[in-house]
Amino acid sequence: MNFCLVCPETTPVPENIIEIRNLSKYYGHSRGIEDVSLEVKQGEFFGFIGPNGAGKSTTIRILLNLIFPSSGSAKIFGMDVVRSSKQIRSRLGYVPSDASLYDKMKVHEFLRFGAAFYGGTRSEDRIRELAGILDLNLERRVTELSTGNKKKVNIIQALAHRPDLLILDEPTTGLDPLIQSKLFGLLTEENKRGATVFFSSHILSDVQVLCRRVAIVKDGRIIRSDEIAVLREKQLKKVRILFTENGILDNIEITGMESFHRESPRSIVFMFSGDINELINRLSVCSVESLSIEEPPLEEIFLHYYQ
Amino acid sequence: MINTILFRMEFRRNLRSLVLWSAVICALIFFTMSLFRSVLEYQQQIMGMVKIVPMAAMKARGFGNITDIFSGLGFYAANNIVYMMLLGSIYSMVLTSNILLKEEYGKTAEYLMSRPISRDEIFTTKSALACLNVVLLNIIACLVSYISLEVFKSGDFRIQPFMVLTLYTFLLNLLFGALGLLVACLIRRARPVTFFCVGLVLVLYFLFTISRLSGVKGYFGYMSPFKWVNVEVLNPSYGAEFWRIFLFLGLTVLLVILSGFLYRKKDILT
């Protein structure tokens, strides 16, 4: 049995912190997401990756009850996101992809206003600590901030109350590499503390660095959900075959072969997720000069799914 | 149900606009009332001019009889239509619609709605703040109007019709405030609706004016809430009428409940 990190005593926490079942959202006739199902476990660092417009933000907005699902259901901490949104939000930190801040406020006023909703004064010290790490001047006016500094404010407001769950939508946009690395450090720390992290991004390298498990979303659907190591090692292989002059095979069709590409008249490359023995049997009738079967870089795996 | 943290923030956020609108309306009321002495001074000449003006036009301007113009309260009531009934209603509707929509088109809704606060609390808090601002505007305008009347009056005036007119004006402002909430909740993709609100209030005001100008009887003018305010303060039987108060309050409550229901179900698209 797990227990809530910030809220008291012995509040039990379900094993699945996020549980989405057959979730769909349509905006009139246009598709937002379709039949999305996924689970994020307690303490997990979960990547939610997909190209722009794939439906990542729509999913997150449903989780936050900013928009309502057309069908399906979603639960956080075992509570329905529509019926119990207030209770859920008291234990959640959210970094929006493109959120503005209230103008006519100084940064510290804005952060204090946000922290006041959670009660107590513990956040004050934490805000100063986080501002120090992210190199943010709390005395500046919100209207004077650059995009990157606004993002820092959003990161601080999400982390200040030490939430049980962090939902981050494109959190690195606008941040320079140094601050990005500091952010990754903070997120890793939070995750070590026990917080679950739901990291949505279209930047592969960010996900690769931080997440253990990912869901790949495309055209509003989850097309793959697995551990990064599994995606890389067990599933897709990159196969390159160089035939001899008189052994060229024009048509090699085998189950599990995708993204076929002829590099030269004698050389072919493709991604393969089928049975290796079947591939070897099929090649045994040709004259092969060299054969390489390797794990593709993560970028290629994602690009394969995106396409 | 009212969230004090959000309430305080919204109060600070909207204070400047309240001060500006109050200052402009009060200045207009005071300045116009200051002209009353001149009206009395040139009574004969004005009577000559006013006689050639059709009575319907005088009524449209808010005067029941030609002589009303020479009564402090009658003069005030005619001007109150423009200042507090029209400008106050514009202020109320723009305030209530923007107080909800600003979060969406200003892209701060995502921030606010990731705090532990329910939609009902957001709606109630913002509606209450808007209501408070309308109350404050009306109190300030009422005080300045009373002082202006006392300063520039030619004789005693009855306080009861003045207070009843103030009550009707306040209820009219509240009704437009509730209408503003409904507009904010009906708009699917949020954008500033200031021009729409100003336009709607003006259209309803002109409908009211036309109904008075043309002397059209019956239900035509009653399509405008301005018509529901009895402005004939010099009528000896003038007083608070239950049906008018009930109509204003009933419709306001209905619109607020409907808006709250719609807001609870609204997709916040930022």
XYZ file of C-alpha atoms in Angstrom:
577
model
C 0.000 0.000 0.000
C 1.285 3.461 -0.913
C 0.506 6.688 0.890
C -0.081 10.281 -0.109
C 3.089 12.401 0.136
C 1.801 15.737 1.258
C -1.561 15.020 2.610
C -1.649 13.589 5.909
C -1.300 10.448 7.749
C -2.605 7.402 6.110
C -4.488 8.444 2.993
C -4.089 5.413 0.758
C -2.972 5.994 -2.811
C -4.119 3.658 -5.564
C -1.429 1.937 -7.590
C -2.491 3.755 -10.756
C -2.140 7.473 -10.208
C -3.620 8.206 -13.631
C -6.103 5.839 -15.229
C -7.646 6.746 -18.570
C -10.251 4.484 -20.185
C -11.431 4.832 -23.798
C -11.294 8.586 -23.619
C -12.520 10.554 -26.636
C -12.996 14.230 -27.238
C -14.485 15.863 -30.313
C -14.719 19.592 -30.955
C -17.836 19.639 -33.065
C -16.899 17.424 -36.000
C -13.157 17.702 -35.540
C -11.205 15.126 -33.621
C -9.392 15.900 -30.395
C -8.538 12.422 -29.138
C -10.076 9.030 -29.845
C -10.331 6.005 -27.613
C -7.278 6.850 -25.513
C -6.485 4.447 -22.684
C -3.428 4.526 -20.460
C -2.243 4.010 -16.924
C 0.471 5.793 -15.008
C 1.656 4.120 -11.866
C 2.620 5.601 -8.515
C 6.126 7.097 -8.612
C 6.492 6.675 -12.342
C 8.210 9.149 -14.689
C 5.925 8.806 -17.681
C 6.493 10.331 -21.100
C 3.614 11.366 -23.312
C 5.022 12.032 -26.706
C 3.675 12.920 -30.097
C 3.867 15.515 -32.834
C 2.070 18.858 -32.593
C -1.697 18.489 -32.807
C -1.604 14.809 -31.881
C -3.908 15.284 -28.879
C -1.460 15.565 -25.967
C -2.784 18.860 -24.627
C -6.396 17.744 -25.149
C -5.744 14.706 -22.955
C -4.119 16.867 -20.283
C -6.954 19.406 -20.361
C -9.443 16.633 -19.763
C -7.354 15.418 -16.823
C -7.515 18.943 -15.381
C -11.253 19.231 -16.127
C -10.703 22.274 -18.304
C -12.656 20.452 -20.988
C -15.117 17.598 -20.763
C -14.703 14.233 -22.455
C -17.125 13.275 -25.233
C -16.940 9.683 -24.006
C -14.818 7.481 -21.763
C -13.498 8.261 -18.322
C -10.361 9.389 -16.532
C -9.303 9.032 -12.931
C -6.470 10.583 -10.943
C -5.649 9.228 -7.478
C -8.620 6.905 -8.040
C -11.022 9.883 -8.289
C -13.047 10.865 -11.323
C -11.543 13.956 -12.980
C -14.946 15.552 -13.546
C -16.614 14.843 -10.224
C -13.605 15.307 -7.924
C -11.546 17.889 -9.784
C -11.020 20.129 -6.754
C -9.699 17.323 -4.538
C -7.438 16.132 -7.349
C -6.013 19.596 -7.966
C -5.082 20.003 -4.312
C -2.445 17.300 -4.864
C -1.412 18.191 -8.369
C 1.108 20.552 -9.954
C 0.634 21.605 -13.569
C 2.912 23.372 -16.010
C 0.844 24.501 -19.010
C 2.391 24.640 -22.452
C 1.401 28.206 -23.165
C -0.110 29.943 -20.180
C -0.069 33.628 -19.481
C 0.294 35.100 -16.025
C -1.894 37.728 -14.386
C -0.522 41.081 -15.383
C -0.221 44.033 -12.989
C 1.489 41.731 -10.493
C 5.045 41.185 -9.428
C 6.387 37.653 -9.750
C 6.404 37.050 -5.987
C 2.819 38.364 -5.704
C 1.705 36.008 -8.459
C 3.420 33.021 -6.871
C 2.116 33.902 -3.402
C -1.404 34.194 -4.839
C -1.128 30.724 -6.396
C 0.369 29.190 -3.262
C -2.371 30.656 -1.036
C -4.888 28.194 -2.505
C -2.998 25.353 -0.841
C -2.964 27.000 2.585
C -0.025 27.254 4.967
C 3.143 29.253 4.531
C 5.580 26.445 3.765
C 5.548 27.388 0.093
C 7.283 30.740 0.750
C 10.672 29.155 1.406
C 10.225 26.676 -1.388
C 9.384 29.493 -3.860
C 12.584 31.334 -2.935
C 14.595 28.104 -3.197
C 13.184 27.270 -6.645
C 13.632 30.853 -7.871
C 17.278 30.622 -6.812
C 17.804 27.362 -8.685
C 16.066 28.612 -11.841
C 17.662 32.045 -11.619
C 14.414 34.027 -11.515
C 14.091 37.531 -10.078
C 10.960 37.547 -7.901
C 10.800 41.343 -7.772
C 10.200 41.822 -11.481
C 6.814 42.662 -12.908
C 5.079 39.818 -14.711
C 4.619 41.969 -17.831
C 8.380 42.484 -18.096
C 9.181 38.763 -18.253
C 10.469 36.956 -21.346
C 8.840 33.710 -22.522
C 11.534 31.683 -20.792
C 11.112 33.529 -17.500
C 7.325 33.114 -17.688
C 7.915 29.408 -18.101
C 10.112 29.464 -14.989
C 7.265 31.108 -13.045
C 4.936 28.359 -14.230
C 7.409 25.691 -13.177
C 7.802 27.235 -9.716
C 4.048 27.535 -9.156
C 3.666 23.858 -10.070
C 6.436 22.639 -7.756
C 6.025 25.028 -4.803
C 3.427 23.021 -2.894
C 5.268 19.702 -3.361
C 2.493 17.908 -5.250
C 1.953 14.146 -5.478
C 1.522 14.363 -9.239
C 3.200 16.681 -11.709
C 1.642 17.170 -15.120
C 3.987 18.992 -17.472
C 2.922 20.087 -20.936
C 5.944 20.999 -23.065
C 7.804 22.296 -19.998
C 11.113 22.985 -21.739
C 9.765 25.379 -24.380
C 11.573 28.708 -24.126
C 14.193 27.520 -21.628
C 17.897 27.680 -22.388
C 19.910 24.425 -22.130
C 21.356 25.309 -18.707
C 17.923 25.952 -17.177
C 16.568 22.869 -18.939
C 19.169 20.762 -17.225
C 18.317 22.389 -13.865
C 14.651 21.647 -14.513
C 15.454 17.999 -15.242
C 17.374 17.897 -11.958
C 14.382 19.306 -10.080
C 12.006 16.852 -11.711
C 14.279 13.933 -10.944
C 14.439 15.096 -7.313
C 10.643 15.339 -7.127
C 10.347 11.889 -8.641
C 12.833 10.481 -6.108
C 10.746 12.065 -3.342
C 7.897 9.925 -4.625
C 6.012 12.273 -6.924
C 4.615 10.818 -10.106
C 5.562 12.766 -13.226
C 3.507 12.929 -16.425
C 5.771 14.566 -18.983
C 4.210 15.585 -22.279
C 6.511 16.712 -25.046
C 7.243 16.526 -28.750
C 10.971 16.751 -28.028
C 12.347 13.228 -28.125
C 15.596 13.931 -26.344
C 13.750 15.313 -23.282
C 11.700 12.163 -22.960
C 14.696 9.940 -23.604
C 16.643 11.569 -20.759
C 13.915 11.444 -18.139
C 11.208 8.892 -18.748
C 11.169 5.187 -18.148
C 7.898 4.538 -19.907
C 6.213 6.372 -22.758
C 2.980 6.515 -24.672
C 3.237 7.644 -28.262
C 0.221 9.570 -29.465
C -0.575 10.275 -33.081
C -3.727 11.620 -34.744
C -5.549 11.535 -31.419
C -4.815 7.888 -30.684
C -2.202 6.138 -28.597
C -0.323 4.026 -31.063
C 2.193 2.549 -28.655
C 2.750 2.497 -24.911
C 5.755 0.749 -23.464
C 9.000 1.101 -21.581
C 11.626 2.967 -23.550
C 14.055 0.085 -23.084
C 11.483 -2.340 -24.504
C 10.761 -0.090 -27.456
C 14.448 0.128 -28.140
C 15.633 -3.400 -27.459
C 12.907 -5.917 -28.013
C 10.639 -4.512 -30.594
C 11.975 -2.689 -33.573
C 15.245 -3.655 -35.212
C 16.950 -1.795 -37.943
C 17.971 -4.293 -40.636
C 20.486 -3.489 -43.365
C 21.201 -6.082 -46.082
C 23.857 -5.875 -48.757
C 23.305 -8.427 -51.517
C 26.020 -9.811 -53.769
C 25.993 -8.721 -57.438
C 24.055 -11.758 -58.597
C 21.966 -12.252 -55.471
C 19.797 -9.112 -55.529
C 16.297 -9.726 -54.252
C 13.765 -7.389 -55.817
C 10.878 -8.256 -53.633
C 11.349 -9.238 -50.032
C 8.046 -9.360 -48.227
C 7.924 -10.582 -44.695
C 5.617 -9.997 -41.753
C 6.853 -7.192 -39.476
C 8.796 -5.322 -42.108
C 8.182 -1.561 -42.239
C 9.751 1.661 -43.461
C 11.432 -0.142 -46.365
C 14.143 1.867 -48.126
C 16.508 0.892 -50.947
C 19.826 2.653 -50.304
C 21.471 1.411 -53.514
C 20.660 -1.283 -56.093
C 22.325 -3.866 -53.824
C 21.465 -2.465 -50.404
C 18.171 -2.291 -48.544
C 17.264 -0.957 -45.071
C 14.063 -1.501 -43.151
C 12.630 -1.574 -39.615
C 11.679 -5.049 -38.482
C 9.441 -6.136 -35.636
C 8.738 -9.712 -36.784
C 10.366 -13.077 -36.138
C 14.142 -12.952 -36.772
C 14.214 -16.697 -37.659
C 11.660 -16.154 -40.376
C 13.792 -13.331 -41.749
C 16.899 -15.505 -41.782
C 14.996 -18.335 -43.495
C 13.751 -15.909 -46.124
C 17.281 -14.592 -46.743
C 18.787 -18.066 -46.951
C 17.625 -18.378 -50.554
C 19.486 -15.225 -51.613
C 23.121 -14.387 -51.805
C 23.897 -11.957 -49.000
C 27.204 -10.156 -48.731
C 26.513 -8.586 -45.340
C 23.682 -8.369 -42.875
C 23.384 -6.055 -39.895
C 20.561 -6.110 -37.344
C 20.808 -3.309 -34.819
C 18.800 -1.367 -32.275
C 17.799 1.877 -33.904
C 18.297 5.182 -32.102
C 15.223 6.301 -30.177
C 14.619 9.111 -32.663
C 14.193 6.587 -35.452
C 11.746 4.555 -33.395
C 9.612 7.608 -32.750
C 9.862 8.815 -36.322
C 8.765 5.381 -37.444
C 5.642 5.671 -35.311
C 5.006 9.290 -36.271
C 5.040 8.407 -39.951
C -18.738 29.007 -1.848
C -16.912 32.347 -2.206
C -13.159 31.913 -2.388
C -11.617 34.796 -0.438
C -8.201 34.484 -2.128
C -9.688 34.888 -5.593
C -12.140 37.534 -4.368
C -9.364 39.744 -2.994
C -7.320 39.366 -6.163
C -10.290 40.188 -8.398
C -11.190 43.184 -6.239
C -7.700 44.631 -6.689
C -7.778 43.770 -10.387
C -11.072 45.570 -11.015
C -10.654 48.482 -8.600
C -9.138 50.865 -11.124
C -11.985 50.344 -13.568
C -14.538 50.892 -10.764
C -12.827 54.118 -9.705
C -12.656 55.385 -13.305
C -16.288 54.604 -14.141
C -17.480 56.041 -10.812
C -15.441 59.202 -11.330
C -16.741 59.746 -14.867
C -20.389 59.049 -13.997
C -20.284 61.153 -10.830
C -18.573 64.017 -12.629
C -21.250 63.916 -15.332
C -24.054 63.850 -12.752
C -22.552 66.718 -10.764
C -21.740 68.789 -13.841
C -25.206 68.303 -15.352
C -26.927 69.138 -12.069
C -24.818 72.266 -11.850
C -26.566 73.419 -15.034
C -29.922 73.252 -13.259
C -29.438 76.711 -11.752
C -28.940 78.115 -15.261
C -32.073 76.319 -16.427
C -34.036 78.085 -13.682
C -32.400 81.405 -14.477
C -33.440 81.239 -18.133
C -36.810 79.610 -17.420
C -38.803 81.907 -19.754
C -36.486 81.531 -22.727
C -36.262 77.760 -22.226
C -40.058 77.503 -21.990
C -40.278 79.271 -25.339
C -37.824 76.855 -26.899
C -39.250 73.766 -25.293
C -42.803 74.556 -26.507
C -41.779 73.948 -30.097
C -40.304 70.552 -29.167
C -42.829 67.724 -29.618
C -43.992 66.283 -26.310
C -42.935 62.794 -27.431
C -39.367 64.039 -27.787
C -39.533 65.486 -24.294
C -40.826 62.177 -22.995
C -38.076 60.351 -24.828
C -35.619 62.573 -22.989
C -37.227 61.548 -19.704
C -39.548 64.464 -18.997
C -43.200 63.647 -18.277
C -44.332 67.287 -18.662
C -42.717 70.463 -19.937
C -42.546 71.851 -16.431
C -40.631 68.811 -15.148
C -37.472 70.402 -16.467
C -37.782 73.089 -13.785
C -38.040 70.614 -10.943
C -34.743 69.501 -9.446
C -35.834 65.879 -9.172
C -37.408 65.867 -12.653
C -34.227 67.337 -14.132
C -32.140 64.778 -12.246
C -34.325 61.819 -13.280
C -34.066 62.732 -16.976
C -30.281 62.838 -16.760
C -30.086 59.749 -14.577
C -31.490 57.746 -17.513
C -28.377 58.493 -19.531
C -25.779 58.434 -16.788
C -26.681 55.670 -14.402
C -29.216 53.648 -16.364
C -27.266 53.616 -19.626
C -23.624 53.997 -18.569
C -24.147 51.963 -15.383
C -25.655 49.122 -17.405
C -22.786 49.212 -19.897
C -20.323 49.069 -17.010
C -22.158 46.134 -15.391
C -22.423 44.055 -18.535
C -18.851 44.671 -19.687
C -17.590 43.896 -16.170
C -19.453 40.601 -15.714
C -18.754 39.254 -19.186
C -15.071 40.106 -19.018
C -14.559 38.883 -15.486
C -15.184 35.336 -16.725
C -13.951 35.571 -20.305
C -10.716 37.401 -19.465
C -9.390 34.212 -17.842
C -9.973 32.336 -21.073
C -8.774 34.736 -23.756
C -6.013 35.987 -21.456
C -4.921 32.335 -21.092
C -4.861 32.480 -17.292
C -7.732 29.988 -16.953
C -5.311 27.060 -17.130
C -3.406 28.506 -14.202
C -6.468 29.318 -12.105
C -8.200 26.043 -12.852
C -5.199 23.967 -11.849
C -5.588 25.380 -8.296
C -7.819 23.538 -5.819
C -10.896 25.588 -6.601
C -14.130 24.313 -8.140
C -15.892 25.901 -11.096
C -18.831 26.744 -8.847
C -16.474 28.627 -6.531
C -14.907 30.518 -9.452
C -18.326 31.452 -10.831
C -19.785 32.434 -7.453
C -16.704 34.412 -6.424
C -16.482 36.345 -9.679
C -20.248 36.988 -9.778
C -20.175 38.206 -6.161
C -17.257 40.512 -6.909
C -19.039 41.920 -9.954
C -22.185 42.396 -7.873
C -20.175 44.214 -5.194
C -18.699 46.542 -7.805
C -22.159 47.322 -9.196
C -23.412 47.966 -5.644
C -20.452 50.269 -4.939
C -20.938 52.172 -8.214
C -24.621 52.664 -7.384
C -23.922 53.748 -3.798
C -21.296 56.245 -4.925
C -23.530 57.579 -7.714
C -26.501 57.751 -5.331
C -24.504 59.768 -2.793
C -23.162 62.163 -5.441
C -26.649 62.517 -6.941
C -28.156 63.302 -3.551
C -25.434 65.842 -2.776
C -25.884 67.427 -6.234
C -29.630 67.679 -5.692
C -29.122 69.237 -2.279
C -26.562 71.704 -3.616
C -28.377 72.788 -6.759
C -32.050 72.298 -5.814
C -34.514 75.173 -6.085
C -36.816 73.903 -3.349
C -37.462 70.777 -1.334
C -37.619 67.489 -3.175
C -39.175 64.222 -2.079
C -36.577 61.694 -1.050
C -38.838 58.669 -1.554
C -39.116 58.926 -5.392
C -35.371 59.573 -5.543
C -34.649 56.368 -3.590
C -37.146 54.329 -5.646
C -35.546 55.515 -8.897
C -32.130 54.651 -7.454
C -33.414 51.172 -6.563
C -34.810 50.607 -10.076
C -31.557 51.816 -11.614
C -29.572 49.442 -9.421
C -31.842 46.519 -10.353
C -31.492 47.403 -14.054
C -27.693 47.448 -13.702
C -27.827 44.080 -11.950
C -29.976 42.610 -14.717
C -27.468 43.702 -17.362
C -24.728 42.247 -15.163
C -26.526 38.904 -15.173
C -26.935 39.184 -18.950
C -23.172 39.716 -19.201
C -22.559 36.501 -17.266
C -24.833 34.617 -19.652
C -23.019 36.021 -22.692
C -19.675 34.931 -21.189
C -20.960 31.411 -20.600
C -22.534 31.072 -24.043
C -19.439 32.072 -25.998
C -17.639 28.910 -26.996
C -14.239 30.267 -27.925
C -13.519 33.179 -25.640
C -12.720 36.623 -27.001
C -13.298 40.156 -25.718
C -17.012 41.000 -25.999
C -16.899 44.634 -24.918
C -18.241 45.933 -28.241
C -21.002 43.348 -28.280
C -22.080 44.274 -24.745
C -21.992 48.015 -25.417
C -23.914 47.419 -28.656
C -26.579 45.302 -26.967
C -27.162 47.844 -24.187
C -27.354 50.669 -26.750
C -29.793 48.755 -28.965
C -32.060 48.090 -25.972
C -31.732 51.717 -24.912
C -32.691 52.975 -28.363
C -35.602 50.551 -28.424
C -36.763 52.141 -25.182
C -36.177 55.659 -26.538
C -38.021 54.922 -29.788
C -40.953 53.490 -27.857
C -41.179 56.729 -25.861
C -40.552 58.973 -28.867
C -43.199 57.384 -31.058
C -45.563 57.055 -28.172
C -46.106 53.429 -29.109
C -48.266 51.778 -26.541
C -48.433 48.137 -25.677
C -45.692 45.594 -25.432
C -43.171 46.889 -27.976
C -41.172 49.036 -25.563
C -41.282 46.387 -22.859
C -38.854 44.282 -24.905
C -36.248 46.618 -23.435
C -35.515 46.381 -19.689
C -35.052 50.167 -19.658
C -38.814 50.412 -20.096
C -39.338 48.426 -16.908
C -37.944 51.355 -14.917
C -40.587 53.898 -14.030
C -38.871 57.244 -14.534
C -41.898 59.492 -13.876
C -40.665 60.570 -10.467
C -42.872 63.665 -10.322
C -46.031 61.606 -10.583
C -47.663 61.904 -7.140
C -48.387 58.161 -7.058
C -44.774 57.270 -7.906
C -43.448 54.469 -5.721
C -41.899 51.025 -5.689
C -44.041 48.614 -7.672
C -43.833 44.974 -6.751
C -44.145 43.640 -10.284
C -41.216 45.712 -11.501
C -38.969 44.635 -8.620
C -40.072 41.030 -9.015
C -39.435 41.153 -12.779
C -35.925 42.564 -12.371
C -34.926 40.305 -9.484
C -36.604 37.186 -10.893
C -34.967 37.535 -14.281
C -31.599 38.382 -12.744
C -31.670 35.310 -10.500
C -32.812 33.156 -13.414
C -29.999 34.408 -15.674
C -27.383 33.919 -12.944
C -28.561 30.348 -12.240
C -28.612 29.542 -15.960
C -25.120 31.043 -16.403
C -23.795 29.071 -13.419
C -25.180 25.877 -14.899
C -23.624 26.605 -18.309
C -20.262 27.551 -16.768
C -20.191 24.267 -14.875
C -20.391 22.417 -18.199
C -18.336 24.764 -20.343
C -15.203 23.655 -22.168
C -12.482 26.139 -21.289
C -10.685 26.460 -24.611
C -7.575 28.594 -24.234
